[in-house]
Coordinates of C-alpha atoms in Angstrom, one line a residue:
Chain U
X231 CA 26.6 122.6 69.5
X232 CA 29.0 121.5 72.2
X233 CA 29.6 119.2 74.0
X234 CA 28.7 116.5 72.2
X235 CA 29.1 113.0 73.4
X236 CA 32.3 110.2 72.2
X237 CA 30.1 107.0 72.0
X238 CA 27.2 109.4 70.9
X239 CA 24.7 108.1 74.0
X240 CA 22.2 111.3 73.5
X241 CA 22.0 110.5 69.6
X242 CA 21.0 107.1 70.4
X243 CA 18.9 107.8 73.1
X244 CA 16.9 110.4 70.7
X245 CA 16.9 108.0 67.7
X246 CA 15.7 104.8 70.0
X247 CA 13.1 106.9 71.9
X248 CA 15.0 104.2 74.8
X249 CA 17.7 104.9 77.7
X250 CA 18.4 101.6 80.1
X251 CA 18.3 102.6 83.9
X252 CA 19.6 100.5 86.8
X253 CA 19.5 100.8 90.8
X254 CA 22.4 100.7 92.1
X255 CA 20.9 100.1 95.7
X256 CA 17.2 98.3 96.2
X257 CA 16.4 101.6 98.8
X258 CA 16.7 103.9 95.4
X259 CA 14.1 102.1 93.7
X260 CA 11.6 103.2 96.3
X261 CA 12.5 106.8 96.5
X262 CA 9.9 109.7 94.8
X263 CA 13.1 111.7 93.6
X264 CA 14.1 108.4 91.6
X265 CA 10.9 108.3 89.8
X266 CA 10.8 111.9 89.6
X267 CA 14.0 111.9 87.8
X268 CA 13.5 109.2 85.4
X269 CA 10.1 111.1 84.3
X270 CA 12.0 114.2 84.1
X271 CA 15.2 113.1 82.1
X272 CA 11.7 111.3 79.9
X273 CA 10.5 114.2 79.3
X274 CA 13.3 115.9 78.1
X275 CA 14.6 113.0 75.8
X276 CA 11.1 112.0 74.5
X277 CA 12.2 108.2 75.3
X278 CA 11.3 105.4 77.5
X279 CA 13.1 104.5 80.1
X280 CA 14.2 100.3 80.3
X281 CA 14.8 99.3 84.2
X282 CA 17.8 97.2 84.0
X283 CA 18.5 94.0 86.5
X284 CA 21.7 94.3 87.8
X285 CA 23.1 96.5 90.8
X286 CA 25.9 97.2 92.9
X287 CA 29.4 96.8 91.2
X288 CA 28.2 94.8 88.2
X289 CA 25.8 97.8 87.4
X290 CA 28.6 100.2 88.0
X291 CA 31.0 98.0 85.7
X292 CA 28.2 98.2 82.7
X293 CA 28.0 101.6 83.5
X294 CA 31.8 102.0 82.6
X295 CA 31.2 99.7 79.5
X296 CA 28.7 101.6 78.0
X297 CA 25.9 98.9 78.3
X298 CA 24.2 100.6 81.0
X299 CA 23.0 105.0 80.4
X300 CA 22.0 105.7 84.3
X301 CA 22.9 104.2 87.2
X302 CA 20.5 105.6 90.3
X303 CA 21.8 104.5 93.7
X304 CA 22.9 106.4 97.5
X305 CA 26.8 106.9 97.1
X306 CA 29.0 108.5 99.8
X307 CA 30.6 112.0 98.3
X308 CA 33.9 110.5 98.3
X309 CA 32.8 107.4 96.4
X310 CA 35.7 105.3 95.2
X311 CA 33.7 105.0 91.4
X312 CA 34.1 108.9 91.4
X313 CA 37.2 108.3 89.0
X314 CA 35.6 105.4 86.3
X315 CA 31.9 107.2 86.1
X316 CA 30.6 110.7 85.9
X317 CA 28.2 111.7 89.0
X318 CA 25.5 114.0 88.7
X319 CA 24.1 116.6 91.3
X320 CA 22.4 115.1 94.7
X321 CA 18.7 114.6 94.5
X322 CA 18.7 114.0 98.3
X323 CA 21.0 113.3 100.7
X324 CA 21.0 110.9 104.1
X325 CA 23.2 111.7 107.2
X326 CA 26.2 114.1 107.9
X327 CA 29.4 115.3 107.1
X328 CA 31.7 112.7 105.7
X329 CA 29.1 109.7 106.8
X330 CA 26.2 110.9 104.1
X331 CA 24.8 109.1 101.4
X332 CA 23.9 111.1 98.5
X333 CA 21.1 109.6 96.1
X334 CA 21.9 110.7 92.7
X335 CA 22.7 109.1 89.0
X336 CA 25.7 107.8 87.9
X337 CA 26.8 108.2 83.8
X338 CA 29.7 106.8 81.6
X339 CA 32.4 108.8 82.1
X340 CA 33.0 111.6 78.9
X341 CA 29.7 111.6 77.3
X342 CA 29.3 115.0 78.2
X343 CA 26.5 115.9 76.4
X344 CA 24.1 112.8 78.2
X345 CA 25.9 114.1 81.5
X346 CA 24.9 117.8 81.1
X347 CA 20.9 116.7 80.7
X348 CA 20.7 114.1 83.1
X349 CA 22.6 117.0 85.4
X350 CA 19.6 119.5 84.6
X351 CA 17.0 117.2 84.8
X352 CA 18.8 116.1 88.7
X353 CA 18.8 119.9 89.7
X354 CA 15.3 120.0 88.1
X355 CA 13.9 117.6 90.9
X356 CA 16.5 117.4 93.6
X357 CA 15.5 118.2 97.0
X358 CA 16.2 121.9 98.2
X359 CA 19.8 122.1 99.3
X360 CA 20.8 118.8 98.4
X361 CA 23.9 119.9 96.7
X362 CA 25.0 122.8 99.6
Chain H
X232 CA 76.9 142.7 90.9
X233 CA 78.6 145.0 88.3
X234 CA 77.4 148.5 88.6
X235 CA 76.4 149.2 84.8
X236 CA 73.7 145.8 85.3
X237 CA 71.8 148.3 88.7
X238 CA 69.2 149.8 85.9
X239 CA 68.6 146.6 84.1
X240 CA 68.5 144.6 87.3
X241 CA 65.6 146.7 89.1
X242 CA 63.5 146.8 85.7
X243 CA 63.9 142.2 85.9
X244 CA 63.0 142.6 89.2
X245 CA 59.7 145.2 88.5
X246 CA 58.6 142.8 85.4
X247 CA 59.1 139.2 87.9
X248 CA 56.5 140.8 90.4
X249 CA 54.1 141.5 87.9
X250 CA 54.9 138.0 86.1
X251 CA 54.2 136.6 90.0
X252 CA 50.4 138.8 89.9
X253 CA 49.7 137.8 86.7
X254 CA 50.3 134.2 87.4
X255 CA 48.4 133.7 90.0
X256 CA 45.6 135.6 88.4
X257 CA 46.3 132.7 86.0
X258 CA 46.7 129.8 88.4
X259 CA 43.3 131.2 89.8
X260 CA 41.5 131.0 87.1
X261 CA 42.4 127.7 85.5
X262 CA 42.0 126.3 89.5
X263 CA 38.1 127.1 89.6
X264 CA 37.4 125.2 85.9
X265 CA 39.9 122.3 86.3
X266 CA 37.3 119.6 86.3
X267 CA 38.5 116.3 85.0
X268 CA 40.4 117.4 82.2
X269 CA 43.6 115.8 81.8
X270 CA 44.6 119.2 79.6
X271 CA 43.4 121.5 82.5
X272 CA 45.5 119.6 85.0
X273 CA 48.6 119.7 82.9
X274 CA 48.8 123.6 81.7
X275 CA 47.4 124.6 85.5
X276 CA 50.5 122.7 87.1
X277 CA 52.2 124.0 84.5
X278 CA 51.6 127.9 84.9
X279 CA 51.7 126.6 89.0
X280 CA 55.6 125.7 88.2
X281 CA 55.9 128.5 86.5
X282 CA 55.9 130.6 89.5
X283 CA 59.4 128.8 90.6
X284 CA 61.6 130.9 87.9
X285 CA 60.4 134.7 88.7
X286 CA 60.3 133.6 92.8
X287 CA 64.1 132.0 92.3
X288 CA 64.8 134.7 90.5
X289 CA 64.0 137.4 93.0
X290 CA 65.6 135.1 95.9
X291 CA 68.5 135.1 93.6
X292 CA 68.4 138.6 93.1
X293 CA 68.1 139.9 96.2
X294 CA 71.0 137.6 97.8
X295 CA 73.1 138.6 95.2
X296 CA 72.7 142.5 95.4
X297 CA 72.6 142.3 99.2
X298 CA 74.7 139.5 100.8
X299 CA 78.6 140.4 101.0
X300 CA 81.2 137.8 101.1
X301 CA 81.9 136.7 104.7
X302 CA 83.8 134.0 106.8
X303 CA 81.6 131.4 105.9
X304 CA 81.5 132.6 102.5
X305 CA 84.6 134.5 101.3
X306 CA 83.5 134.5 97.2
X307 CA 80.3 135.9 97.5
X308 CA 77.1 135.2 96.2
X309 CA 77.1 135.1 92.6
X310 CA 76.6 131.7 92.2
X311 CA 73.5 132.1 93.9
X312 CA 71.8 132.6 90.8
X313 CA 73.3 129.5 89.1
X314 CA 71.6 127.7 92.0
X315 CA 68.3 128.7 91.2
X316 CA 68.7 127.7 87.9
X317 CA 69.5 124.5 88.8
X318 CA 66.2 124.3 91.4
X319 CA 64.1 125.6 88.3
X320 CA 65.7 122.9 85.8
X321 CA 65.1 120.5 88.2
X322 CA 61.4 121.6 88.9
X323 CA 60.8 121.6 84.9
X324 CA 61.9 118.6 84.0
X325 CA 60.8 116.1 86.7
X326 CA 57.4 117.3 86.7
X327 CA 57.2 117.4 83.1
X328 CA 58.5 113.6 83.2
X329 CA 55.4 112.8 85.7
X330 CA 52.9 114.6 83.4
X331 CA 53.4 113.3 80.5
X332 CA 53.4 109.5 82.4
X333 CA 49.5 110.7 83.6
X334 CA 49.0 111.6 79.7
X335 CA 50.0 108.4 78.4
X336 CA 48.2 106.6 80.9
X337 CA 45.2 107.7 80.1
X338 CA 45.9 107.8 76.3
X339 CA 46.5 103.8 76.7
X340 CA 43.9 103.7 79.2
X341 CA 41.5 105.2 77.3
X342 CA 40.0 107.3 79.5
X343 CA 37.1 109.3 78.5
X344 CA 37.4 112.8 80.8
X345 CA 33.9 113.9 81.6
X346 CA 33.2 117.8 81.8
X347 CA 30.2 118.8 83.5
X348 CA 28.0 121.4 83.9
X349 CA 27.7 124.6 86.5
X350 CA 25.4 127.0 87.5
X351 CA 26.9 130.7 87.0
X352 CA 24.4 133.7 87.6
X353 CA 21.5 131.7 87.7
X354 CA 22.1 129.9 84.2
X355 CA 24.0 126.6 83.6
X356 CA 26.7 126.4 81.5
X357 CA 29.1 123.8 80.1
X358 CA 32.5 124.3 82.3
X359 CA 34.2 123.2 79.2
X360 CA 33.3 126.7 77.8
X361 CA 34.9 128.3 81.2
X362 CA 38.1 126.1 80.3
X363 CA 38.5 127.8 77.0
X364 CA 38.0 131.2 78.2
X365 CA 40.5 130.5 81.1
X366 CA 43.1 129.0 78.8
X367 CA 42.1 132.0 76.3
X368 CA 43.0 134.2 79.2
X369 CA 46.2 132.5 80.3
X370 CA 47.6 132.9 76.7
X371 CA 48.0 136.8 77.6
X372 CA 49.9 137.9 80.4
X373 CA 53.0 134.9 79.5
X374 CA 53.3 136.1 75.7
X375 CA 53.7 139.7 76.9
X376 CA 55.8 139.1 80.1
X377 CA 58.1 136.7 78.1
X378 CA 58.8 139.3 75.4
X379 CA 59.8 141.8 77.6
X380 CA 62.0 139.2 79.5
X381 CA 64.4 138.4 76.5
X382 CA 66.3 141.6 76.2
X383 CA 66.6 142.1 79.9
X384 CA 67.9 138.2 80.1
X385 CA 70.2 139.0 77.2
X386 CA 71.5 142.4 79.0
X387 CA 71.9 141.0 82.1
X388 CA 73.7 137.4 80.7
X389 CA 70.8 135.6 83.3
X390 CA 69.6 132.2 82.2
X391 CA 67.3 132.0 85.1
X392 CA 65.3 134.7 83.4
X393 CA 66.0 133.5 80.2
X394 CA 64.7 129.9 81.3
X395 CA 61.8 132.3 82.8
X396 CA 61.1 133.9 79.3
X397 CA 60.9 130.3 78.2
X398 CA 58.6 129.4 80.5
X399 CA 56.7 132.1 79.6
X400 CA 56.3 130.6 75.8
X401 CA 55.8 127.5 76.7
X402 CA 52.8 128.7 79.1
X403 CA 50.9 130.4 75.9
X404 CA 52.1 127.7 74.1
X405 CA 50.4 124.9 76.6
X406 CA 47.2 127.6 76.3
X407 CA 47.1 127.2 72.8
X408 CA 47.4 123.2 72.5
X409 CA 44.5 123.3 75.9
X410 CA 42.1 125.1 73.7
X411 CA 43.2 121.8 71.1
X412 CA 42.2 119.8 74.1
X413 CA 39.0 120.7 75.3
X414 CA 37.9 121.9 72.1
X415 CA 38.5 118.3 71.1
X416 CA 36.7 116.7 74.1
X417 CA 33.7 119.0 73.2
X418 CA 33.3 117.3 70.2
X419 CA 33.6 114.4 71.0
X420 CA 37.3 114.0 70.7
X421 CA 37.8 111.4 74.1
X422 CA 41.8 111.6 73.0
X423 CA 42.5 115.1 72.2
X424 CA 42.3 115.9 75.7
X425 CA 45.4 113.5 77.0
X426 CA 46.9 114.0 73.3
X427 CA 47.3 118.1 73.8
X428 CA 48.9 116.8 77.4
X429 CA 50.8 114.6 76.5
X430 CA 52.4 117.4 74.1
X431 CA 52.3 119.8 76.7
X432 CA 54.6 117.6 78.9
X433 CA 56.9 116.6 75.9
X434 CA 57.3 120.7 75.7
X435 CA 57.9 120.8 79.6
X436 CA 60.6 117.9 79.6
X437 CA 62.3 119.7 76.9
X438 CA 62.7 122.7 78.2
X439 CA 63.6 121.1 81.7
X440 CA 66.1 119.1 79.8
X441 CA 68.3 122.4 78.3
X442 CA 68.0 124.2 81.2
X443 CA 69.6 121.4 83.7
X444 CA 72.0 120.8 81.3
X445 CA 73.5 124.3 81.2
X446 CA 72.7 124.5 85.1
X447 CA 75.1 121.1 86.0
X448 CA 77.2 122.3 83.1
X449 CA 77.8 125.6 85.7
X450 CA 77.9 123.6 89.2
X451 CA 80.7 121.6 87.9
X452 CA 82.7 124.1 86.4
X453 CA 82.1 123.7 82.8
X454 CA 82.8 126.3 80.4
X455 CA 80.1 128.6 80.1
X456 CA 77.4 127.9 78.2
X457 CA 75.0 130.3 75.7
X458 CA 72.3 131.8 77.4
X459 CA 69.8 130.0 75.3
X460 CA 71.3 126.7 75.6
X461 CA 73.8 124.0 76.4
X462 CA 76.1 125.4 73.7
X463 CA 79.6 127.2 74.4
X464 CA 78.7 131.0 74.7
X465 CA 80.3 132.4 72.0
X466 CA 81.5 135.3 73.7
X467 CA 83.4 133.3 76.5
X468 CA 85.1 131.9 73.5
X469 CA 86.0 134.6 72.1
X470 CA 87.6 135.5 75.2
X471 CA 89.3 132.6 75.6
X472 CA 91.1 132.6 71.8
X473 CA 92.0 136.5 72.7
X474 CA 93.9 135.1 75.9
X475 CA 95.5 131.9 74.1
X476 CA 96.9 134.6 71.7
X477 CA 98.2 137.4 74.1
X478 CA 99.4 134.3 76.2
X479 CA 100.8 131.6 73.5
X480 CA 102.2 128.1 74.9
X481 CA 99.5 128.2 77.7
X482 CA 96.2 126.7 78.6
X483 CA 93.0 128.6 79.3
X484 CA 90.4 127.9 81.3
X485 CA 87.2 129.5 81.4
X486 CA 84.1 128.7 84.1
X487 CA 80.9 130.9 85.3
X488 CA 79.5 131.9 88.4
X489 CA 76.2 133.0 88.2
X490 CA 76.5 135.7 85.2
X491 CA 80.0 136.4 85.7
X492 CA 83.1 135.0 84.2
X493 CA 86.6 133.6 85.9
X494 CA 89.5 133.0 83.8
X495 CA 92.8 130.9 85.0
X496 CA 96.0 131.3 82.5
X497 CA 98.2 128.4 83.1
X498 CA 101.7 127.5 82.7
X499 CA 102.2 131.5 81.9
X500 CA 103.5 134.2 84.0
X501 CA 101.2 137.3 84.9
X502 CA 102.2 140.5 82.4
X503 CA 104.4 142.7 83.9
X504 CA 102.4 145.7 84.4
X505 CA 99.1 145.6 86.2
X506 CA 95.5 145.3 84.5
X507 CA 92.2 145.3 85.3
X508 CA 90.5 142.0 84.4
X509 CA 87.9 143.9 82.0
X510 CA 90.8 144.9 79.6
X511 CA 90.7 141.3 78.5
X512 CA 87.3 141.6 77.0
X513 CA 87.9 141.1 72.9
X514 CA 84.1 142.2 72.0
X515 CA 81.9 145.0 73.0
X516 CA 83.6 146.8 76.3
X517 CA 79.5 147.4 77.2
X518 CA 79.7 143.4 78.2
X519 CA 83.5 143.6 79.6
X520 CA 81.5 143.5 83.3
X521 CA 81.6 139.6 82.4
X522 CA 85.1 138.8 83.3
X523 CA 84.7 138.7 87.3
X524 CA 88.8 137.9 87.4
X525 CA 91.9 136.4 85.4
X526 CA 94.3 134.7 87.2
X527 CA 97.3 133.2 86.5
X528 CA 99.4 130.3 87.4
X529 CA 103.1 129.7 86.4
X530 CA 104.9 127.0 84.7
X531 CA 106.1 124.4 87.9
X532 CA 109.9 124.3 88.1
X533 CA 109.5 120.5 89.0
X534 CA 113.7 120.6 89.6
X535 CA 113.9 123.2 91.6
X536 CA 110.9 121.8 94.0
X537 CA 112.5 118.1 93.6
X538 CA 116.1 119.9 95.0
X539 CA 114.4 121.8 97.5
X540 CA 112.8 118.7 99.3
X541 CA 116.2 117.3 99.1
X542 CA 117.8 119.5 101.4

């Protein structure tokens, strides 16, 4: 079944019953849709998650290394990380126009299959037109 | 433009409208999946360039059949032609170059391209799936268009829409190494996508490379070349061995202008009686409409000038 994923994150994730999370931002921690996510994406995996301590850049950099599976933070549209990590759909978003901050999770880049179910379980508890 | 070319001409120009549609169809297509896919990227600006042959060609065409020669431009327009050539050579092989530098990049980079999911009718899909249908789609249209571009190329003696029939195959042929690509980075293949570009571009740079050659090759006078390549046509030399023998002791010199053919005879006088340039042709008098003119310039009498000046 395609896709599946280079560094084979959903394979470990499913045989370690384990994903490691980190906030990018200390304001995502608190939000409901970043708990509602992480038991969503939970559910689906039958696995735990493991709150990592790092954020900002460094989290975003282990994200890129493969140490880190989700990054959860409030990132413009246009973020500059858009190139080095894989962004999934908005579960909320703050402000206007060019100015808003999106919450959503952040994934390594190619492993498309982890992408495509943290993207369903985003859509699965993101606010109503979030992503319009 | 020689008359017997009229019917041929108006079918080239029937077939490079619908090459244009069904192009852009094309460029549509692979436009809404592109996602991050180095593969997608390279065959979409791929089929994108190929729109500059067929829209040369029919700027070519229709200067050529329409434009007479004027003060500003007493020989005409048949060079046009040779002039789009060179602006499609050009276009080939300098975005080929700049493809295949974003292909190794991320081959040495290691990039890992990430394909995401959409929503379609209500149901969420893998867009790599929408990749492979598009590049499934955009193997059509070029493979039939390019087929029935050879003979009219060959008919006509254009290398523009030869180098269009080539872009033609190498678009299906770029389809077919894109479904390598994102077939590969379905499962799980992080290279095959920047692998497949990377041959994509080799193909691109290739093809740019033959056609500029051929197209300087005519700017600068050269002897023409075969239609398919850099080569000496064969029937120019033909020609020119058929001349050297009517004409011994002088030298020949062949050159094209667009699809037509001027010869210069040198150190020989002109024959007595008066022919038309086409009775020069050694092959097939169907392709005689090549020779455009023969012309022919006399032995110097460097003596006679030197006394001349004297006096």
């Amino acid at each position: 079944m395609l896709p599946r994923d280079p560094a084979g994150t959903t394979d470990r994730v499913s045989r370690d019953r384990s994903f490691k999370v980190g906030f990018a931002d200390p304001d995502a921690v608190s939000d409901p849709r970043t708990k509602a996510l992480i038991q969503n994406l939970e559910a689906r995996t039958d696995a735990t998650a493991t709150i990592v301590d790092s954020t900002g850049e460094a989290l975003l950099k282990h994200l890129a290394d493969g140490n880190v599976d989700l990054a959860i933070g409030r990132f413009r549209s246009d973020s500059p990380w858009q190139t080095d990590v894989a962004f999934g759909p908005a579960l909320t978003t703050h402000g206007r126009s060019a100015d808003a901050l999106e919450l959503k999770a952040a994934m390594r880049n190619g492993e498309n299959r982890w992408i495509m179910k943290v993207e369903r379980a985003s859509r699965a508890v993101a606010e109503p037109g979030a992503n319009d | 433009m020689p008359a017997e070319l009229e019917d041929a001409m108006r079918k080239a120009v029937h077939l490079e409208y619908w090459n244009l549609f069904w192009s852009s169809t094309i460029i549509i297509a692979m436009g809404l999946v592109l996602g991050q896919s180095q593969t997608m990227k390279t065959a979409w600006i791929e089929d994108t360039l190929g729109l500059v042959p067929p829209v040369m060609f029919l700027l070519a065409a229709r200067v050529e059949g329409k434009a007479r020669p004027s003060k500003r431009f007493p020989f005409g327009f048949h060079r046009v032609n040779g002039l789009g050539f060179f602006v499609a050579a050009v276009a080939l092989a300098a975005v080929g170059a700049i493809l295949l530098y974003d292909a190794v990049s991320a081959l040495v980079a290691a990039e890992h391209p990430s394909v995401a999911s959409i929503f379609v009718f209500g149901h969420e899909i893998w867009l790599g799936w929408l990749m492979i249908a598009a590049q499934l789609y955009s193997l059509v249209p070029p493979m039939i268009i390019g087929r029935k571009e050879l003979p009219l190329a060959k008919a006509l003696n254009d290398k523009l829409l030869h180098t269009d029939a080539l872009m033609n195959k190498a678009n299906w042929l770029t389809g077919a190494a894109g479904l390598f690509g994102v077939v590969g980075l379905g499962v799980g293949w992080w290279w095959a996508d920047s692998l497949a570009a990377a041959v994509i571009s080799l193909d691109i740079i290739n093809d740019g490379i033959k056609a500029l050659r051929s197209a300087t090759a005519e700017l600068v006078d050269g002897a023409p070349r075969a239609l398919s390549g850099p080569d000496l046509s064969e029937d120019a030399q033909a020609l020119c061995d058929r001349i050297r023998t009517e004409f011994p002791g002088s030298t020949v010199r062949l050159r094209e202008t667009g699809r037509l053919i001027h010869v210069e005879v040198h150190d020989h006088h002109p024959p007595e009686e008066s022919r038309h340039p086409r009775s020069y042709w050694p092959g097939d008098s169907d392709r005689s409409w090549r020779i455009a003119q023969v012309s022919f310039i006399p032995p110097t009498d460097d003596d006679h000038c030197a006394t001349k000046q004297g006096k």
